[in-house]
Amino acid sequence: MDKTLSRDGTPIAYRRRGEGPPLILVGGALCTAETEAPLARLLAPRFEVVTYDRRGRGASGEGSPYAVEREIEDLAALADAVGGRPSVFGVGAGGALALEAQAAGLPADRLAVYEPPYTPGAAGLLFKADCTARLHRLLSAGDRGGAVELFLTVTGVAADMISRMRKAPLWRRLESVAHTLAYDDAVLGDGAVPAERFASVTARTLVVCGGFSQASARTSTRLLADALPGGRHRTLTGQTRELAPQVIAPVLAEFFARDAYARQAS
């Protein structure tokens, strides 16, 4: 993997695949560049796809203390490293991070996000506050496994599945990045869609949700799309929170290619 230095000197590891207009993939909670590799390979015939280990994960540095602004600077450093005005696709909290970065001035003309897990409404904000408090208690106690289990439970993974996952080799990798769940939690703020801040998002933005996702996800993504000046909403039939790369890849290729090749030719 190549590395670039973020503004605070933290090394950010990334990998390029393919040739064409640059496209950065931003992983969600517990994800690394390796997690995004299947989608990157599908998009590589049309784009130079950049996957990266977000701060505190994989081959990237940690930096201290954490702040959302540091992750925004990480994305800006990647954009400088790949050149041009990259398109960006973010999943889950990675989508929220991509939007925060563009609102802060990240040079991107097109964004796509899949189900940033905002929890608007009074009940949603209380739920988010409770989850935040529980997460920080677990991490403060050094209970990385408990933090991962909390995240999986909140996202709808059944208890028996979590029990099986705990016995699998994958669990050790999840625990190794469990502390970054607090970073994703910080990116989401209090859980409300930050409509006032996102009014400054200039990129055309495709907000996507799964047709079989929870009703709360379908509602929050529509609220998010309405809050973005250049936002539009799309539902992918048959998809859930666990998005299939082969389903989203052609959607992204069509959306991002509309302007990208024209910019390259000009």
Coordinates of C-alpha atoms in Angstrom, one line a residue, residues 16-216:
R16 CA -5.1 2.3 -6.1
R17 CA -6.8 0.0 -8.6
G18 CA -7.6 0.6 -12.3
E19 CA -7.3 3.6 -14.5
G20 CA -9.6 6.5 -15.2
P21 CA -11.2 9.3 -13.1
P22 CA -10.3 9.0 -9.4
L23 CA -12.9 7.5 -7.0
I24 CA -12.3 7.2 -3.3
L25 CA -14.2 4.6 -1.3
V26 CA -14.8 5.5 2.4
G27 CA -15.5 2.5 4.6
G28 CA -17.9 2.4 7.5
A29 CA -17.6 1.1 11.0
L30 CA -14.9 -1.6 11.5
C31 CA -14.1 -1.6 7.8
T32 CA -10.6 -1.3 6.3
A33 CA -9.3 -1.0 2.7
E34 CA -9.5 -4.8 2.5
T35 CA -13.2 -4.7 3.2
E36 CA -13.8 -2.4 0.2
A37 CA -11.6 -4.4 -2.2
P38 CA -14.5 -6.4 -3.8
L39 CA -16.3 -3.3 -4.8
A40 CA -13.1 -1.6 -5.9
R41 CA -12.3 -4.5 -8.2
L42 CA -15.7 -4.2 -9.9
L43 CA -15.2 -0.4 -10.4
A44 CA -11.6 -0.6 -11.5
P45 CA -12.3 -1.1 -15.2
R46 CA -13.8 2.4 -15.4
F47 CA -12.1 4.4 -12.5
E48 CA -8.9 4.7 -10.6
V49 CA -10.4 3.4 -7.4
V50 CA -8.7 4.3 -4.1
T51 CA -9.4 2.3 -0.9
Y52 CA -7.8 3.3 2.3
D53 CA -7.4 2.3 6.0
R54 CA -9.1 5.0 7.9
R55 CA -7.2 6.5 10.9
G56 CA -6.6 4.0 13.6
R57 CA -7.1 1.0 11.3
G58 CA -4.9 -1.4 9.4
A59 CA -1.7 0.1 8.1
S60 CA -2.7 3.7 8.9
G61 CA -1.5 5.6 11.9
E62 CA -3.6 6.5 14.9
G63 CA -3.0 10.2 15.7
S64 CA -4.0 11.7 19.0
P65 CA -6.3 13.0 20.2
Y66 CA -9.1 12.0 17.8
A67 CA -11.3 14.6 16.2
V68 CA -13.6 14.4 13.2
E69 CA -11.6 17.3 11.7
R70 CA -8.6 15.0 11.6
E71 CA -10.5 12.4 9.4
I72 CA -11.6 15.2 7.2
E73 CA -8.0 16.2 6.8
D74 CA -7.2 12.5 6.0
L75 CA -9.6 12.6 3.1
A76 CA -8.2 15.9 1.9
A77 CA -4.7 14.4 1.9
L78 CA -5.9 11.4 -0.2
A79 CA -7.6 13.8 -2.7
D80 CA -4.3 15.6 -3.0
A81 CA -2.4 12.3 -3.5
V82 CA -4.6 11.1 -6.3
G83 CA -5.0 14.5 -7.9
G84 CA -7.9 16.1 -9.6
R85 CA -11.4 16.3 -8.1
P86 CA -12.2 12.7 -7.0
S87 CA -15.7 11.3 -6.7
V88 CA -16.4 9.8 -3.3
F89 CA -18.6 6.9 -2.1
G90 CA -19.1 6.3 1.6
V91 CA -20.9 3.4 3.4
G92 CA -22.6 3.9 6.7
A93 CA -20.6 6.3 9.0
G94 CA -18.1 6.5 6.1
G95 CA -20.9 8.2 4.1
A96 CA -21.5 10.7 6.9
L97 CA -17.7 11.4 7.0
A98 CA -17.7 12.0 3.2
L99 CA -20.5 14.5 3.6
E100 CA -18.8 16.3 6.5
A101 CA -15.6 16.5 4.4
Q102 CA -17.4 18.0 1.4
A103 CA -19.3 20.5 3.6
A104 CA -15.8 21.5 4.9
G105 CA -14.5 22.1 1.4
L106 CA -13.3 18.7 0.1
P107 CA -12.9 19.2 -3.7
A108 CA -15.5 16.7 -5.1
D109 CA -18.3 17.3 -7.6
R110 CA -20.1 14.0 -7.0
L111 CA -20.7 12.0 -3.8
A112 CA -22.7 8.9 -3.2
V113 CA -23.6 7.5 0.3
Y114 CA -25.2 4.3 1.5
E115 CA -27.3 4.5 4.6
P116 CA -25.4 6.9 6.9
P117 CA -26.9 5.8 10.2
Y118 CA -28.5 9.0 11.4
T119 CA -31.3 8.6 14.0
P120 CA -33.4 11.7 13.7
G121 CA -36.5 12.4 15.9
A122 CA -36.8 12.5 19.7
A123 CA -36.7 8.7 20.2
G124 CA -33.8 8.4 17.8
L125 CA -31.7 11.0 19.6
L126 CA -32.3 9.3 22.9
F127 CA -31.4 6.0 21.4
K128 CA -28.1 7.4 20.0
A129 CA -27.2 9.1 23.3
D130 CA -27.8 5.8 25.2
C131 CA -25.6 3.9 22.6
T132 CA -22.9 6.5 22.9
A133 CA -22.8 6.2 26.6
R134 CA -22.7 2.4 26.6
L135 CA -20.0 2.3 23.9
H136 CA -17.7 4.7 25.9
R137 CA -18.2 2.7 29.1
L138 CA -17.2 -0.5 27.3
L139 CA -14.1 1.0 25.7
S140 CA -13.1 2.7 28.9
A141 CA -13.2 -0.7 30.6
G142 CA -11.1 -2.2 27.8
D143 CA -13.9 -4.5 26.7
R144 CA -13.3 -4.4 23.0
G145 CA -15.4 -7.5 22.4
G146 CA -18.3 -5.9 24.2
A147 CA -18.0 -2.8 22.1
V148 CA -18.1 -4.9 18.9
E149 CA -21.1 -6.9 20.2
L150 CA -22.9 -3.6 21.0
F151 CA -22.3 -2.3 17.5
L152 CA -23.5 -5.6 15.9
T153 CA -26.6 -5.8 18.1
V154 CA -27.6 -2.2 17.3
T155 CA -27.2 -2.9 13.6
G156 CA -29.5 -5.8 13.8
V157 CA -27.2 -8.9 13.9
A158 CA -28.9 -11.7 15.8
A159 CA -27.5 -12.9 19.1
D160 CA -26.8 -16.4 17.8
M161 CA -24.9 -15.0 14.9
I162 CA -22.8 -12.8 17.2
S163 CA -22.0 -15.9 19.3
R164 CA -20.7 -17.8 16.2
M165 CA -18.7 -14.7 15.1
R166 CA -17.0 -14.6 18.5
K167 CA -15.5 -18.1 17.7
A168 CA -14.4 -17.2 14.2
P169 CA -10.9 -15.8 13.3
L170 CA -12.6 -12.7 12.1
W171 CA -13.4 -11.6 15.6
R172 CA -9.8 -10.8 16.5
R173 CA -9.6 -8.4 13.6
L174 CA -12.9 -6.7 14.6
E175 CA -11.6 -6.3 18.2
S176 CA -8.4 -4.8 16.8
V177 CA -10.3 -1.8 15.4
A178 CA -13.0 -1.7 18.1
H179 CA -11.7 1.6 19.5
T180 CA -12.6 3.3 16.2
L181 CA -16.3 2.7 16.8
A182 CA -16.0 5.8 19.0
Y183 CA -14.7 7.7 15.9
D184 CA -17.7 6.7 13.9
D185 CA -19.9 7.6 16.8
A186 CA -18.3 11.1 16.8
V187 CA -18.8 11.5 13.1
L188 CA -22.6 11.0 13.6
G189 CA -22.8 13.7 16.3
D190 CA -26.1 13.5 18.2
G191 CA -27.7 11.4 15.5
A192 CA -29.7 14.2 13.9
V193 CA -29.2 15.0 10.2
P194 CA -27.1 18.2 10.3
A195 CA -29.2 20.0 7.8
E196 CA -27.8 23.4 8.4
R197 CA -24.2 22.3 8.0
F198 CA -25.0 20.1 5.0
A199 CA -26.6 23.1 3.2
S200 CA -23.0 23.9 2.2
V201 CA -22.5 20.6 0.4
T202 CA -22.0 21.6 -3.2
A203 CA -21.5 18.2 -4.7
R204 CA -24.3 16.4 -6.5
T205 CA -25.1 13.6 -4.0
L206 CA -26.8 10.3 -4.4
V207 CA -28.3 9.0 -1.2
V208 CA -29.0 5.2 -1.4
C209 CA -30.8 2.8 0.9
G210 CA -31.9 -0.8 0.6
G211 CA -35.5 -1.8 0.0
F212 CA -35.3 -4.4 2.7
S213 CA -33.5 -2.2 5.2
Q214 CA -35.1 -1.1 8.4
A215 CA -37.9 1.5 8.0
S216 CA -35.8 3.9 10.1

